[in-house]
Amino acid sequence: MALMDDDRLSRIEKKLSQALEEKRTRLREEEAYELLGIAGFKTPVARSIEKPEDIRSLDLSAFPGDRVVCKMISDELTHRFEHGGVRFVEKTVSGLSKAFKDFEKIAKSLKIELGSMMVAEVIEGDEGIPHQLLLSIRQDRAFGPVVFMGLGGVGTEVYKNALKDDRALFVRAAGDLDDESGTERVLGRTLFY
């Protein structure tokens, strides 16, 4: 049985091709949510705001709860949290407008371009170990498709620096992934597992 039908695969391919046509090698967070949604995963409600005047036309009723999370989107800023680029605000036009203005100031101070602001549903969770997972899928020129997995959340860099070499990394050739017991055994030795 196929994991996804041709329509879903076609929609995913179209989204990935669009990013490549824009000369981008990374997806924005809201695009990743969209692709995961097409693949059948449950994802938070998320919308992109490219300019402050777009806030007034945003359907705030689409977001559950009284708060939303606003995230600064810039191709030049990987770790936005440490620069104040993630804000939990009241689900109001004034709350979103203030967050957008703050992100514009941050971008200006860092001398980078603010691409947009992502507004997303707040998903309550625990930020401590082991409640967040980092998952990254890349196409590497030397190795082909590569999947990165590890501890996620705001402490990812701290964890990375503190891990011992023999427990920090799991590497497995794609051809060996069908050996589930071997994969699980090696993966089980990592700290994040």
Tab-separated table of C-alpha atoms in Angstrom, residues 170 172-188 193:
chain	number	residue	atom	x	y	z
A	170	PHE	CA	23.694	8.446	14.842
A	172	ARG	CA	23.195	5.033	9.169
A	173	ALA	CA	23.399	4.455	5.415
A	174	ALA	CA	20.034	4.675	3.665
A	175	GLY	CA	20.481	1.142	2.361
A	176	ASP	CA	20.674	-0.152	5.948
A	177	LEU	CA	17.494	1.495	7.195
A	178	ASP	CA	15.386	-1.576	6.423
A	179	ASP	CA	17.328	-3.325	9.219
A	180	GLU	CA	14.905	-2.015	11.868
A	181	SER	CA	16.391	-3.848	14.840
A	182	GLY	CA	19.934	-2.710	13.981
A	183	THR	CA	18.779	0.857	13.412
A	184	GLU	CA	16.905	0.909	16.707
A	185	ARG	CA	19.864	-0.623	18.567
A	186	VAL	CA	22.326	2.008	17.283
A	187	LEU	CA	19.806	4.839	17.656
A	188	GLY	CA	19.173	3.677	21.240
A	193	TYR	CA	16.746	8.632	22.053
